[in-house]
Amino acid sequence: MNVFTQSFAKLGGSLLLGVLLTATVLCADVPGFVKEPIHSPNAAVVAKVVPSLSADVVILDGGREQGLRLGMVCSVSRGFKQVGELIIIESRSNRSAGLILELAEDAFIQSGDIARIKTLQNS
């Protein structure tokens, strides 16, 4: 075997080894956190509505971990229908509270509704 043939054989062996290693890595199990979104959902489920004389307080099953912060305005929806808006007045790790700012005509906020942070879109 001459020098050229030996070099070519070594290169071919290295290339084959690289392909095998790449295939092994691609077939490996991907950890669960890799598939999770990087950003929080910026939404929380309405746990309950506490009526009071001055204003109803909406308790949410979500807080800072879901991106809800003091002063943020959220739209509240049931399915595809928007039922109202609220402002966050208290936010803890996994719980927050809001005051109702606006309700759609003949609508009310109830347990199971979804509160999502209102965001602005630039076009």
PDB file of N, CA and C in Angstrom, residues 36-45 61-69 72 74-75 93-94 114-119:
ATOM      1  N   GLU A  36     -39.914  22.079  26.169  1.00  0.00           N
ATOM      2  CA  GLU A  36     -40.757  23.085  26.804  1.00  0.00           C
ATOM      3  C   GLU A  36     -40.421  24.471  26.251  1.00  0.00           C
ATOM      4  N   PRO A  37     -41.405  25.360  26.186  1.00  0.00           N
ATOM      5  CA  PRO A  37     -41.131  26.701  25.680  1.00  0.00           C
ATOM      6  C   PRO A  37     -40.209  27.468  26.627  1.00  0.00           C
ATOM      7  N   ILE A  38     -39.423  28.357  26.062  1.00  0.00           N
ATOM      8  CA  ILE A  38     -38.488  29.165  26.851  1.00  0.00           C
ATOM      9  C   ILE A  38     -39.251  30.238  27.623  1.00  0.00           C
ATOM     10  N   HIS A  39     -40.256  30.801  26.992  1.00  0.00           N
ATOM     11  CA  HIS A  39     -41.005  31.888  27.606  1.00  0.00           C
ATOM     12  C   HIS A  39     -42.191  31.347  28.395  1.00  0.00           C
ATOM     13  N   SER A  40     -42.539  32.073  29.438  1.00  0.00           N
ATOM     14  CA  SER A  40     -43.709  31.674  30.217  1.00  0.00           C
ATOM     15  C   SER A  40     -44.956  31.870  29.363  1.00  0.00           C
ATOM     16  N   PRO A  41     -46.040  31.192  29.700  1.00  0.00           N
ATOM     17  CA  PRO A  41     -47.252  31.311  28.895  1.00  0.00           C
ATOM     18  C   PRO A  41     -47.953  32.657  29.030  1.00  0.00           C
ATOM     19  N   ASN A  42     -47.568  33.449  30.024  1.00  0.00           N
ATOM     20  CA  ASN A  42     -48.209  34.750  30.252  1.00  0.00           C
ATOM     21  C   ASN A  42     -49.718  34.627  30.380  1.00  0.00           C
ATOM     22  N   ALA A  43     -50.147  33.532  31.020  1.00  0.00           N
ATOM     23  CA  ALA A  43     -51.577  33.296  31.210  1.00  0.00           C
ATOM     24  C   ALA A  43     -51.792  32.529  32.503  1.00  0.00           C
ATOM     25  N   ALA A  44     -52.988  32.651  33.041  1.00  0.00           N
ATOM     26  CA  ALA A  44     -53.343  31.927  34.264  1.00  0.00           C
ATOM     27  C   ALA A  44     -54.837  31.653  34.245  1.00  0.00           C
ATOM     28  N   VAL A  45     -55.211  30.584  34.912  1.00  0.00           N
ATOM     29  CA  VAL A  45     -56.622  30.204  35.019  1.00  0.00           C
ATOM     30  C   VAL A  45     -57.253  30.940  36.200  1.00  0.00           C
ATOM     31  N   ASP A  61     -54.815  31.260  39.368  1.00  0.00           N
ATOM     32  CA  ASP A  61     -53.873  30.170  39.637  1.00  0.00           C
ATOM     33  C   ASP A  61     -52.626  30.372  38.781  1.00  0.00           C
ATOM     34  N   GLY A  62     -51.903  31.405  39.056  1.00  0.00           N
ATOM     35  CA  GLY A  62     -50.673  31.751  38.342  1.00  0.00           C
ATOM     36  C   GLY A  62     -50.197  33.093  38.829  1.00  0.00           C
ATOM     37  N   GLY A  63     -48.902  33.278  38.808  1.00  0.00           N
ATOM     38  CA  GLY A  63     -48.336  34.537  39.292  1.00  0.00           C
ATOM     39  C   GLY A  63     -47.066  34.892  38.554  1.00  0.00           C
ATOM     40  N   ARG A  64     -46.038  35.236  39.329  1.00  0.00           N
ATOM     41  CA  ARG A  64     -44.782  35.676  38.723  1.00  0.00           C
ATOM     42  C   ARG A  64     -44.171  34.620  37.812  1.00  0.00           C
ATOM     43  N   GLU A  65     -44.304  33.346  38.158  1.00  0.00           N
ATOM     44  CA  GLU A  65     -43.735  32.288  37.315  1.00  0.00           C
ATOM     45  C   GLU A  65     -44.417  32.229  35.949  1.00  0.00           C
ATOM     46  N   GLN A  66     -45.626  32.724  35.851  1.00  0.00           N
ATOM     47  CA  GLN A  66     -46.328  32.767  34.583  1.00  0.00           C
ATOM     48  C   GLN A  66     -46.187  34.131  33.895  1.00  0.00           C
ATOM     49  N   GLY A  67     -45.388  35.013  34.486  1.00  0.00           N
ATOM     50  CA  GLY A  67     -45.133  36.319  33.888  1.00  0.00           C
ATOM     51  C   GLY A  67     -46.059  37.420  34.343  1.00  0.00           C
ATOM     52  N   LEU A  68     -46.935  37.144  35.305  1.00  0.00           N
ATOM     53  CA  LEU A  68     -47.881  38.157  35.782  1.00  0.00           C
ATOM     54  C   LEU A  68     -47.220  39.056  36.825  1.00  0.00           C
ATOM     55  N   ARG A  69     -47.246  40.361  36.572  1.00  0.00           N
ATOM     56  CA  ARG A  69     -46.621  41.331  37.461  1.00  0.00           C
ATOM     57  C   ARG A  69     -47.633  42.405  37.856  1.00  0.00           C
ATOM     58  N   MET A  72     -50.013  44.919  35.525  1.00  0.00           N
ATOM     59  CA  MET A  72     -50.262  44.439  34.163  1.00  0.00           C
ATOM     60  C   MET A  72     -51.761  44.302  33.921  1.00  0.00           C
ATOM     61  N   CYS A  74     -54.714  42.316  31.930  1.00  0.00           N
ATOM     62  CA  CYS A  74     -54.966  41.015  31.309  1.00  0.00           C
ATOM     63  C   CYS A  74     -56.339  41.002  30.671  1.00  0.00           C
ATOM     64  N   SER A  75     -56.440  40.334  29.539  1.00  0.00           N
ATOM     65  CA  SER A  75     -57.762  40.087  28.970  1.00  0.00           C
ATOM     66  C   SER A  75     -58.210  38.721  29.457  1.00  0.00           C
ATOM     67  N   SER A  93     -45.522  34.017  43.670  1.00  0.00           N
ATOM     68  CA  SER A  93     -44.913  32.994  42.829  1.00  0.00           C
ATOM     69  C   SER A  93     -45.921  32.269  41.933  1.00  0.00           C
ATOM     70  N   ASN A  94     -46.928  31.648  42.509  1.00  0.00           N
ATOM     71  CA  ASN A  94     -47.898  30.867  41.739  1.00  0.00           C
ATOM     72  C   ASN A  94     -49.341  31.309  41.948  1.00  0.00           C
ATOM     73  N   ILE A 114     -59.680  32.084  31.328  1.00  0.00           N
ATOM     74  CA  ILE A 114     -58.236  32.256  31.159  1.00  0.00           C
ATOM     75  C   ILE A 114     -57.903  33.742  31.090  1.00  0.00           C
ATOM     76  N   ALA A 115     -56.966  34.175  31.943  1.00  0.00           N
ATOM     77  CA  ALA A 115     -56.483  35.563  31.929  1.00  0.00           C
ATOM     78  C   ALA A 115     -55.122  35.572  31.247  1.00  0.00           C
ATOM     79  N   ARG A 116     -54.992  36.368  30.176  1.00  0.00           N
ATOM     80  CA  ARG A 116     -53.740  36.486  29.435  1.00  0.00           C
ATOM     81  C   ARG A 116     -53.281  37.936  29.434  1.00  0.00           C
ATOM     82  N   ILE A 117     -51.983  38.123  29.586  1.00  0.00           N
ATOM     83  CA  ILE A 117     -51.424  39.483  29.582  1.00  0.00           C
ATOM     84  C   ILE A 117     -51.686  40.126  28.230  1.00  0.00           C
ATOM     85  N   LYS A 118     -52.215  41.342  28.259  1.00  0.00           N
ATOM     86  CA  LYS A 118     -52.413  42.086  27.010  1.00  0.00           C
ATOM     87  C   LYS A 118     -51.070  42.625  26.547  1.00  0.00           C
ATOM     88  N   THR A 119     -50.786  42.432  25.292  1.00  0.00           N
ATOM     89  CA  THR A 119     -49.530  42.905  24.722  1.00  0.00           C
ATOM     90  C   THR A 119     -49.819  43.757  23.488  1.00  0.00           C
TER      91      THR A 119
END
